Amino acid sequence: MTKYLVIAFFLFTSVHVAFSQKLIISGTVRDVANGELLVGATVRDSLSQTGVQTNAYGFFSLEIPTHSHALKVSFVGYATLYIKDFVQHKFPLDIKLMQDNLLKEVTVKEIKNIDAPIGSLSIPMDKIKSMPALLGEVDVLKALSFTPGVSTGTEGSAGLYIRGGTPDQNLILLDEVPVYNVTHLGGFFSVFNPNSLKSVDLYKGAFPARYGGRLASVIDLTMKDGNNQKFGGEVGIGLLNQSLTLEGPIVKNKASFIVSGRVSTLGLSSLLQPKRSSGYGETRKYRFYDLNAKFNYQINKTDQIYLSVYNGFDRFTYGEWSAINGRSTETSLGNNWGNTTATFRYSKVFSQKLFARFVLLYSKYTSELANNFEDLSVDAEPVKLYRNTNAGVTDLGTKVQFDYFLSNRANLKFGLDLTRHSFSPFVTKSNYIGSQQETGKGTLPATQLDFHVDANIDLTPRLHFNPGLRYSLYQVDNRTFFNPEPRLGLNWSLPANWALKGGYAIMNQYVHLLTNNGFGFGYDAWLPSTGKVVPSRSAQLSVGVYKTFPQGGLELSLEAYTKRMKNLIDYPDGTNFSGLLADSWDDIVIKNGVGRVKGIELMLSKKAGKFNGWVSYTLSKSERKFSGINDAEWYPMKYDRRHNVAITGNYELGKKWKLSASFIYQTGHAVTLPEAAFITENSGGPRFIYDKRNNGRMPAFHRLDIGASKSLVTPHKRNAELRLGLYNAYNRNNPLYLDMKTERNQDFVPTRISIKQVSFFPILPYIGYTLKF
């Protein structure tokens, strides 16, 4: 017995000594030049090479032996920093890295993304800004459309179709707040100003459990914190808009701000359409603006607060007027939409192993369809009629999340999200004769409560395991939905720089987007699930293999996935949500649809050297089935594109010039074509006869964009940049939509129906200028 007690005492003493030799080091990593927190920076024990990465707030926690092990801190594009005397520093550490613009080659540990979940992607903002764009308008969402599994709708559309999903199935967050409408100019580019953004992360596979509420993807955008060292900014002059960005310290090293705004140039076009004293004519007015602002204050080394605000709005009006014999009339149809978001966050380091954040959020989206008529006559009372239909959604919420670092091999993320939604579907006000003064049932509230827990576990030095669970509760109109969402990710690092990944995720979506079918400035409304239209649900399984070539700075990835969806909705042919369906939308839509998606995605990227870029290819198939559509048979989703090829490249030509090019090819999307038409001699038009949904294909879509930028120094020693380029360089007539016209003979008798492809964007040159100060 005494022998066993001695052995037990020895083991206990050995374990105690082993653990007592561990030293916990925690802190943050920043850019020394501007104080920006660096997300995903690597902190390693230089001897054992055990390491961790900083979280979304630049925080890390690492265990190392107490004897003289140095810390190695690295981040792509920054000079590596070694810290030897960290024991003498007061924790948490405040580590600052210096940018290394001469860094052309990076090590394998800096270019491979072994720890990232399958189906995730992060594109650096400098790469996004260097890509050619429509009229020189840099767009983060357009940049994502050049990556595998992501495609766009029609020419110019900013909506993304990700792994067989629709744009409303993408959860798009700006500093943790959902943004419901992400388009300017009817979809030609997005509302996100690249000058205000620090990072863009896309998740389309093994979703972390902290995200939920959509079926297809998560796009997480983070705004810059602002330079806490010196004041500066930039002015941009372009064909579509003018921009101004200002940033600087409020209290040096502790508090900073950034404000960035854009105003459209297109509003000036209304000056070219003056109304005359007599005659008739048309007017088109379009204008937009957006404003981003962020303020942060580091109270001390463990406590920091952030306040982020976004506001943007679009206004489009089409009018017809006449002025004849002292009587003037004007009819106008307008579509206005916009978003307002705000986030207040407080982050705190409770201990060397526990990090927490507390969030208050606000998001509001409004959409308005306005129809006005004015009749002014010198001999009669003026007549002014209006009919305005509004739709919108307002969110008020709070989040609490904790990051607990158990050890170098395991950490947990867990928290609660609570959101109060207020939906305002199709509220109409009118003074037209025979029309009710007000229709619609006003605000429809809903409450959502989510609990999530994520575990990141290194089972072995090469095998990484990421189990998670999200449990959601959604209450609306005396109905409560309970849904568990298990998540699972697996990363296995193999010899010779190979890696194998897998992922499984279940997602639920409690909101539905109703939008008018057709191209242009669409009027839409978000509505919650009801007893008749239950939440949509998806289950996705994905696997992938990855290879890194350290000498050439290359990465190769191949991913395959399959996804099933249920409780989808669609519209009967000819449905037009114009403001009269507020109380009956859930009776009109076709419910209980199912979807199936499968695909293979290949990507080869080069991240080092003067020449960099990527090539991607996607082979996919997305189908839907409804009992009330297509005789309950499977049919292609509208934007199912079987083949998708994208190529981007950037080349540094000397110290001043940078060249860029991008090419995209997509199979034409599905379209419903009539099988026949019934035409009579006295009919005003044909009566089309349809058989199958999405039974045809548009012509293939492909386009080449090229661009160049030159770094300049003004006479006042200010840095500037000149951008030149061509959109659609070889003038491809890509299809926008098909127009079916009835041809008639000399006696005005219908003879045949022709289908004409309508295109929009020819070859377009662009020029832009940015001045930094």
PDB file of C-alpha atoms in Angstrom, residues 368-562:
ATOM      1  CA  GLU A 368     -40.761  52.286 -51.007  1.00  0.00           C
ATOM      2  CA  LEU A 369     -42.705  52.265 -54.261  1.00  0.00           C
ATOM      3  CA  ALA A 370     -44.212  55.716 -54.954  1.00  0.00           C
ATOM      4  CA  ASN A 371     -46.711  56.609 -57.663  1.00  0.00           C
ATOM      5  CA  ASN A 372     -47.687  60.285 -57.979  1.00  0.00           C
ATOM      6  CA  PHE A 373     -49.882  62.243 -60.371  1.00  0.00           C
ATOM      7  CA  GLU A 374     -50.201  66.017 -60.577  1.00  0.00           C
ATOM      8  CA  ASP A 375     -52.595  68.000 -62.778  1.00  0.00           C
ATOM      9  CA  LEU A 376     -52.265  71.792 -62.728  1.00  0.00           C
ATOM     10  CA  SER A 377     -54.559  74.044 -64.731  1.00  0.00           C
ATOM     11  CA  VAL A 378     -55.163  77.786 -64.626  1.00  0.00           C
ATOM     12  CA  ASP A 379     -58.935  77.186 -64.928  1.00  0.00           C
ATOM     13  CA  ALA A 380     -59.416  74.438 -62.337  1.00  0.00           C
ATOM     14  CA  GLU A 381     -58.391  73.268 -58.904  1.00  0.00           C
ATOM     15  CA  PRO A 382     -55.057  71.451 -58.859  1.00  0.00           C
ATOM     16  CA  VAL A 383     -55.241  67.661 -58.578  1.00  0.00           C
ATOM     17  CA  LYS A 384     -52.563  65.808 -56.642  1.00  0.00           C
ATOM     18  CA  LEU A 385     -52.844  62.048 -56.239  1.00  0.00           C
ATOM     19  CA  TYR A 386     -50.433  59.655 -54.582  1.00  0.00           C
ATOM     20  CA  ARG A 387     -50.074  55.989 -53.809  1.00  0.00           C
ATOM     21  CA  ASN A 388     -47.103  54.926 -51.672  1.00  0.00           C
ATOM     22  CA  THR A 389     -46.348  51.362 -50.640  1.00  0.00           C
ATOM     23  CA  ASN A 390     -43.701  50.763 -47.985  1.00  0.00           C
ATOM     24  CA  ALA A 391     -42.029  47.621 -46.715  1.00  0.00           C
ATOM     25  CA  GLY A 392     -39.236  47.202 -44.234  1.00  0.00           C
ATOM     26  CA  VAL A 393     -37.698  45.375 -41.335  1.00  0.00           C
ATOM     27  CA  THR A 394     -36.080  46.692 -38.151  1.00  0.00           C
ATOM     28  CA  ASP A 395     -33.812  44.651 -35.864  1.00  0.00           C
ATOM     29  CA  LEU A 396     -32.825  45.403 -32.282  1.00  0.00           C
ATOM     30  CA  GLY A 397     -30.520  42.898 -30.677  1.00  0.00           C
ATOM     31  CA  THR A 398     -27.736  41.976 -28.330  1.00  0.00           C
ATOM     32  CA  LYS A 399     -24.931  39.430 -28.408  1.00  0.00           C
ATOM     33  CA  VAL A 400     -22.645  38.001 -25.760  1.00  0.00           C
ATOM     34  CA  GLN A 401     -19.707  35.789 -26.737  1.00  0.00           C
ATOM     35  CA  PHE A 402     -16.830  34.331 -24.777  1.00  0.00           C
ATOM     36  CA  ASP A 403     -13.538  32.930 -26.085  1.00  0.00           C
ATOM     37  CA  TYR A 404     -12.033  30.516 -23.572  1.00  0.00           C
ATOM     38  CA  PHE A 405      -8.521  29.240 -24.302  1.00  0.00           C
ATOM     39  CA  LEU A 406      -8.233  25.919 -22.483  1.00  0.00           C
ATOM     40  CA  SER A 407      -4.761  25.249 -23.842  1.00  0.00           C
ATOM     41  CA  ASN A 408      -2.743  25.569 -27.023  1.00  0.00           C
ATOM     42  CA  ARG A 409      -4.641  22.543 -28.331  1.00  0.00           C
ATOM     43  CA  ALA A 410      -8.193  23.472 -27.397  1.00  0.00           C
ATOM     44  CA  ASN A 411     -10.391  26.546 -27.113  1.00  0.00           C
ATOM     45  CA  LEU A 412     -14.095  27.273 -26.886  1.00  0.00           C
ATOM     46  CA  LYS A 413     -16.364  29.991 -28.279  1.00  0.00           C
ATOM     47  CA  PHE A 414     -19.826  30.188 -26.753  1.00  0.00           C
ATOM     48  CA  GLY A 415     -22.528  32.794 -26.393  1.00  0.00           C
ATOM     49  CA  LEU A 416     -26.102  34.009 -26.776  1.00  0.00           C
ATOM     50  CA  ASP A 417     -27.793  36.146 -29.452  1.00  0.00           C
ATOM     51  CA  LEU A 418     -31.165  37.821 -28.898  1.00  0.00           C
ATOM     52  CA  THR A 419     -32.900  39.778 -31.679  1.00  0.00           C
ATOM     53  CA  ARG A 420     -36.269  41.494 -31.877  1.00  0.00           C
ATOM     54  CA  HIS A 421     -37.488  41.815 -35.476  1.00  0.00           C
ATOM     55  CA  SER A 422     -40.239  44.194 -36.593  1.00  0.00           C
ATOM     56  CA  PHE A 423     -41.510  43.512 -40.123  1.00  0.00           C
ATOM     57  CA  SER A 424     -43.628  46.051 -42.005  1.00  0.00           C
ATOM     58  CA  PRO A 425     -44.953  44.214 -45.070  1.00  0.00           C
ATOM     59  CA  PHE A 426     -46.678  46.173 -47.829  1.00  0.00           C
ATOM     60  CA  VAL A 427     -48.185  49.127 -45.953  1.00  0.00           C
ATOM     61  CA  THR A 428     -49.956  51.265 -48.554  1.00  0.00           C
ATOM     62  CA  LYS A 429     -51.232  54.841 -48.275  1.00  0.00           C
ATOM     63  CA  SER A 430     -53.267  56.383 -51.095  1.00  0.00           C
ATOM     64  CA  ASN A 431     -55.773  59.135 -51.924  1.00  0.00           C
ATOM     65  CA  TYR A 432     -56.792  57.658 -55.293  1.00  0.00           C
ATOM     66  CA  ILE A 433     -60.575  57.518 -55.765  1.00  0.00           C
ATOM     67  CA  GLY A 434     -61.892  54.056 -54.951  1.00  0.00           C
ATOM     68  CA  SER A 435     -58.754  53.125 -53.052  1.00  0.00           C
ATOM     69  CA  GLN A 436     -58.594  52.645 -49.316  1.00  0.00           C
ATOM     70  CA  GLN A 437     -56.784  55.290 -47.326  1.00  0.00           C
ATOM     71  CA  GLU A 438     -54.420  52.704 -45.870  1.00  0.00           C
ATOM     72  CA  THR A 439     -53.918  48.986 -46.375  1.00  0.00           C
ATOM     73  CA  GLY A 440     -51.673  46.457 -44.705  1.00  0.00           C
ATOM     74  CA  LYS A 441     -51.660  45.115 -41.203  1.00  0.00           C
ATOM     75  CA  GLY A 442     -48.778  47.213 -39.948  1.00  0.00           C
ATOM     76  CA  THR A 443     -45.892  45.863 -37.937  1.00  0.00           C
ATOM     77  CA  LEU A 444     -45.427  42.136 -37.468  1.00  0.00           C
ATOM     78  CA  PRO A 445     -43.014  41.385 -34.584  1.00  0.00           C
ATOM     79  CA  ALA A 446     -40.813  38.311 -34.180  1.00  0.00           C
ATOM     80  CA  THR A 447     -38.240  37.274 -31.578  1.00  0.00           C
ATOM     81  CA  GLN A 448     -35.179  35.120 -32.146  1.00  0.00           C
ATOM     82  CA  LEU A 449     -32.951  33.592 -29.458  1.00  0.00           C
ATOM     83  CA  ASP A 450     -29.824  31.619 -30.366  1.00  0.00           C
ATOM     84  CA  PHE A 451     -27.288  29.755 -28.251  1.00  0.00           C
ATOM     85  CA  HIS A 452     -24.041  28.602 -29.813  1.00  0.00           C
ATOM     86  CA  VAL A 453     -20.892  26.766 -28.791  1.00  0.00           C
ATOM     87  CA  ASP A 454     -17.830  26.062 -30.951  1.00  0.00           C
ATOM     88  CA  ALA A 455     -14.870  23.906 -29.951  1.00  0.00           C
ATOM     89  CA  ASN A 456     -11.503  24.010 -31.726  1.00  0.00           C
ATOM     90  CA  ILE A 457      -9.494  20.950 -30.747  1.00  0.00           C
ATOM     91  CA  ASP A 458      -6.131  19.692 -31.960  1.00  0.00           C
ATOM     92  CA  LEU A 459      -6.509  15.939 -31.453  1.00  0.00           C
ATOM     93  CA  THR A 460      -2.925  15.540 -32.689  1.00  0.00           C
ATOM     94  CA  PRO A 461      -0.430  18.064 -34.042  1.00  0.00           C
ATOM     95  CA  ARG A 462      -1.821  17.270 -37.519  1.00  0.00           C
ATOM     96  CA  LEU A 463      -5.501  16.592 -36.841  1.00  0.00           C
ATOM     97  CA  HIS A 464      -7.812  19.520 -36.091  1.00  0.00           C
ATOM     98  CA  PHE A 465     -11.408  18.929 -34.979  1.00  0.00           C
ATOM     99  CA  ASN A 466     -14.131  21.610 -34.894  1.00  0.00           C
ATOM    100  CA  PRO A 467     -17.474  20.427 -33.462  1.00  0.00           C
ATOM    101  CA  GLY A 468     -20.198  22.990 -32.819  1.00  0.00           C
ATOM    102  CA  LEU A 469     -23.871  23.397 -32.042  1.00  0.00           C
ATOM    103  CA  ARG A 470     -26.301  26.248 -32.587  1.00  0.00           C
ATOM    104  CA  TYR A 471     -29.767  26.033 -31.066  1.00  0.00           C
ATOM    105  CA  SER A 472     -32.336  28.578 -32.206  1.00  0.00           C
ATOM    106  CA  LEU A 473     -35.766  29.620 -30.991  1.00  0.00           C
ATOM    107  CA  TYR A 474     -37.980  31.759 -33.231  1.00  0.00           C
ATOM    108  CA  GLN A 475     -41.327  33.125 -32.042  1.00  0.00           C
ATOM    109  CA  VAL A 476     -43.790  34.828 -34.403  1.00  0.00           C
ATOM    110  CA  ASP A 477     -47.564  35.276 -34.456  1.00  0.00           C
ATOM    111  CA  ASN A 478     -48.206  32.854 -31.555  1.00  0.00           C
ATOM    112  CA  ARG A 479     -46.036  30.197 -33.186  1.00  0.00           C
ATOM    113  CA  THR A 480     -42.652  29.081 -31.851  1.00  0.00           C
ATOM    114  CA  PHE A 481     -40.055  27.148 -33.843  1.00  0.00           C
ATOM    115  CA  PHE A 482     -37.239  25.226 -32.133  1.00  0.00           C
ATOM    116  CA  ASN A 483     -34.321  24.072 -34.292  1.00  0.00           C
ATOM    117  CA  PRO A 484     -30.956  22.510 -33.440  1.00  0.00           C
ATOM    118  CA  GLU A 485     -28.123  23.106 -35.916  1.00  0.00           C
ATOM    119  CA  PRO A 486     -25.160  20.742 -35.453  1.00  0.00           C
ATOM    120  CA  ARG A 487     -21.899  21.750 -37.120  1.00  0.00           C
ATOM    121  CA  LEU A 488     -18.733  19.761 -37.692  1.00  0.00           C
ATOM    122  CA  GLY A 489     -15.377  20.563 -39.262  1.00  0.00           C
ATOM    123  CA  LEU A 490     -12.259  18.428 -39.681  1.00  0.00           C
ATOM    124  CA  ASN A 491      -8.776  19.450 -40.905  1.00  0.00           C
ATOM    125  CA  TRP A 492      -6.069  16.830 -41.351  1.00  0.00           C
ATOM    126  CA  SER A 493      -2.577  18.090 -42.233  1.00  0.00           C
ATOM    127  CA  LEU A 494      -0.721  15.465 -44.257  1.00  0.00           C
ATOM    128  CA  PRO A 495       2.977  15.150 -45.187  1.00  0.00           C
ATOM    129  CA  ALA A 496       4.440  17.023 -48.167  1.00  0.00           C
ATOM    130  CA  ASN A 497       2.182  20.049 -47.554  1.00  0.00           C
ATOM    131  CA  TRP A 498      -1.069  18.207 -48.301  1.00  0.00           C
ATOM    132  CA  ALA A 499      -4.225  18.610 -46.265  1.00  0.00           C
ATOM    133  CA  LEU A 500      -7.640  16.976 -46.148  1.00  0.00           C
ATOM    134  CA  LYS A 501     -10.747  18.801 -44.898  1.00  0.00           C
ATOM    135  CA  GLY A 502     -14.374  17.954 -44.307  1.00  0.00           C
ATOM    136  CA  GLY A 503     -17.450  19.700 -43.029  1.00  0.00           C
ATOM    137  CA  TYR A 504     -21.107  19.187 -42.211  1.00  0.00           C
ATOM    138  CA  ALA A 505     -23.617  21.880 -41.329  1.00  0.00           C
ATOM    139  CA  ILE A 506     -27.354  22.262 -40.835  1.00  0.00           C
ATOM    140  CA  MET A 507     -28.782  25.766 -41.271  1.00  0.00           C
ATOM    141  CA  ASN A 508     -32.238  27.300 -40.772  1.00  0.00           C
ATOM    142  CA  GLN A 509     -33.700  30.442 -42.332  1.00  0.00           C
ATOM    143  CA  TYR A 510     -36.622  32.210 -40.653  1.00  0.00           C
ATOM    144  CA  VAL A 511     -37.109  35.060 -43.141  1.00  0.00           C
ATOM    145  CA  HIS A 512     -38.344  35.104 -46.723  1.00  0.00           C
ATOM    146  CA  LEU A 513     -37.776  37.694 -49.426  1.00  0.00           C
ATOM    147  CA  LEU A 514     -40.647  38.585 -51.753  1.00  0.00           C
ATOM    148  CA  THR A 515     -39.541  40.447 -54.843  1.00  0.00           C
ATOM    149  CA  ASN A 516     -41.068  41.358 -58.167  1.00  0.00           C
ATOM    150  CA  ASN A 517     -39.755  39.128 -60.928  1.00  0.00           C
ATOM    151  CA  GLY A 518     -37.952  40.906 -63.726  1.00  0.00           C
ATOM    152  CA  PHE A 519     -34.894  43.059 -64.239  1.00  0.00           C
ATOM    153  CA  GLY A 520     -34.380  46.543 -62.924  1.00  0.00           C
ATOM    154  CA  PHE A 521     -35.139  48.437 -59.765  1.00  0.00           C
ATOM    155  CA  GLY A 522     -37.086  45.740 -57.958  1.00  0.00           C
ATOM    156  CA  TYR A 523     -39.448  46.421 -55.108  1.00  0.00           C
ATOM    157  CA  ASP A 524     -39.057  43.825 -52.387  1.00  0.00           C
ATOM    158  CA  ALA A 525     -40.139  42.978 -48.865  1.00  0.00           C
ATOM    159  CA  TRP A 526     -38.783  40.738 -46.112  1.00  0.00           C
ATOM    160  CA  LEU A 527     -41.315  38.657 -44.187  1.00  0.00           C
ATOM    161  CA  PRO A 528     -40.997  36.187 -41.314  1.00  0.00           C
ATOM    162  CA  SER A 529     -41.923  32.527 -41.285  1.00  0.00           C
ATOM    163  CA  THR A 530     -45.518  31.828 -40.294  1.00  0.00           C
ATOM    164  CA  GLY A 531     -47.662  28.826 -39.497  1.00  0.00           C
ATOM    165  CA  LYS A 532     -48.290  28.467 -43.238  1.00  0.00           C
ATOM    166  CA  VAL A 533     -44.762  29.248 -44.461  1.00  0.00           C
ATOM    167  CA  VAL A 534     -42.423  27.436 -42.080  1.00  0.00           C
ATOM    168  CA  PRO A 535     -38.647  28.064 -41.828  1.00  0.00           C
ATOM    169  CA  SER A 536     -36.422  26.779 -44.626  1.00  0.00           C
ATOM    170  CA  ARG A 537     -33.752  24.244 -43.731  1.00  0.00           C
ATOM    171  CA  SER A 538     -30.592  22.957 -45.392  1.00  0.00           C
ATOM    172  CA  ALA A 539     -28.021  20.239 -44.748  1.00  0.00           C
ATOM    173  CA  GLN A 540     -24.631  20.365 -46.469  1.00  0.00           C
ATOM    174  CA  LEU A 541     -21.748  17.887 -46.586  1.00  0.00           C
ATOM    175  CA  SER A 542     -18.410  18.908 -48.096  1.00  0.00           C
ATOM    176  CA  VAL A 543     -14.940  17.402 -48.457  1.00  0.00           C
ATOM    177  CA  GLY A 544     -11.748  18.859 -49.904  1.00  0.00           C
ATOM    178  CA  VAL A 545      -8.065  18.259 -50.561  1.00  0.00           C
ATOM    179  CA  TYR A 546      -5.394  21.004 -50.509  1.00  0.00           C
ATOM    180  CA  LYS A 547      -1.784  21.277 -51.573  1.00  0.00           C
ATOM    181  CA  THR A 548       0.746  24.030 -50.902  1.00  0.00           C
ATOM    182  CA  PHE A 549       3.838  24.636 -53.046  1.00  0.00           C
ATOM    183  CA  PRO A 550       6.053  26.796 -50.810  1.00  0.00           C
ATOM    184  CA  GLN A 551       8.748  27.541 -53.357  1.00  0.00           C
ATOM    185  CA  GLY A 552       6.368  29.155 -55.827  1.00  0.00           C
ATOM    186  CA  GLY A 553       3.930  30.557 -53.302  1.00  0.00           C
ATOM    187  CA  LEU A 554       1.109  28.458 -54.787  1.00  0.00           C
ATOM    188  CA  GLU A 555      -1.994  26.892 -53.254  1.00  0.00           C
ATOM    189  CA  LEU A 556      -4.209  24.282 -54.896  1.00  0.00           C
ATOM    190  CA  SER A 557      -7.627  23.317 -53.549  1.00  0.00           C
ATOM    191  CA  LEU A 558     -10.333  20.897 -54.692  1.00  0.00           C
ATOM    192  CA  GLU A 559     -13.673  20.799 -52.870  1.00  0.00           C
ATOM    193  CA  ALA A 560     -16.805  18.731 -53.489  1.00  0.00           C
ATOM    194  CA  TYR A 561     -20.152  19.273 -51.790  1.00  0.00           C
ATOM    195  CA  THR A 562     -23.751  18.144 -51.749  1.00  0.00           C
TER     196      THR A 562
END
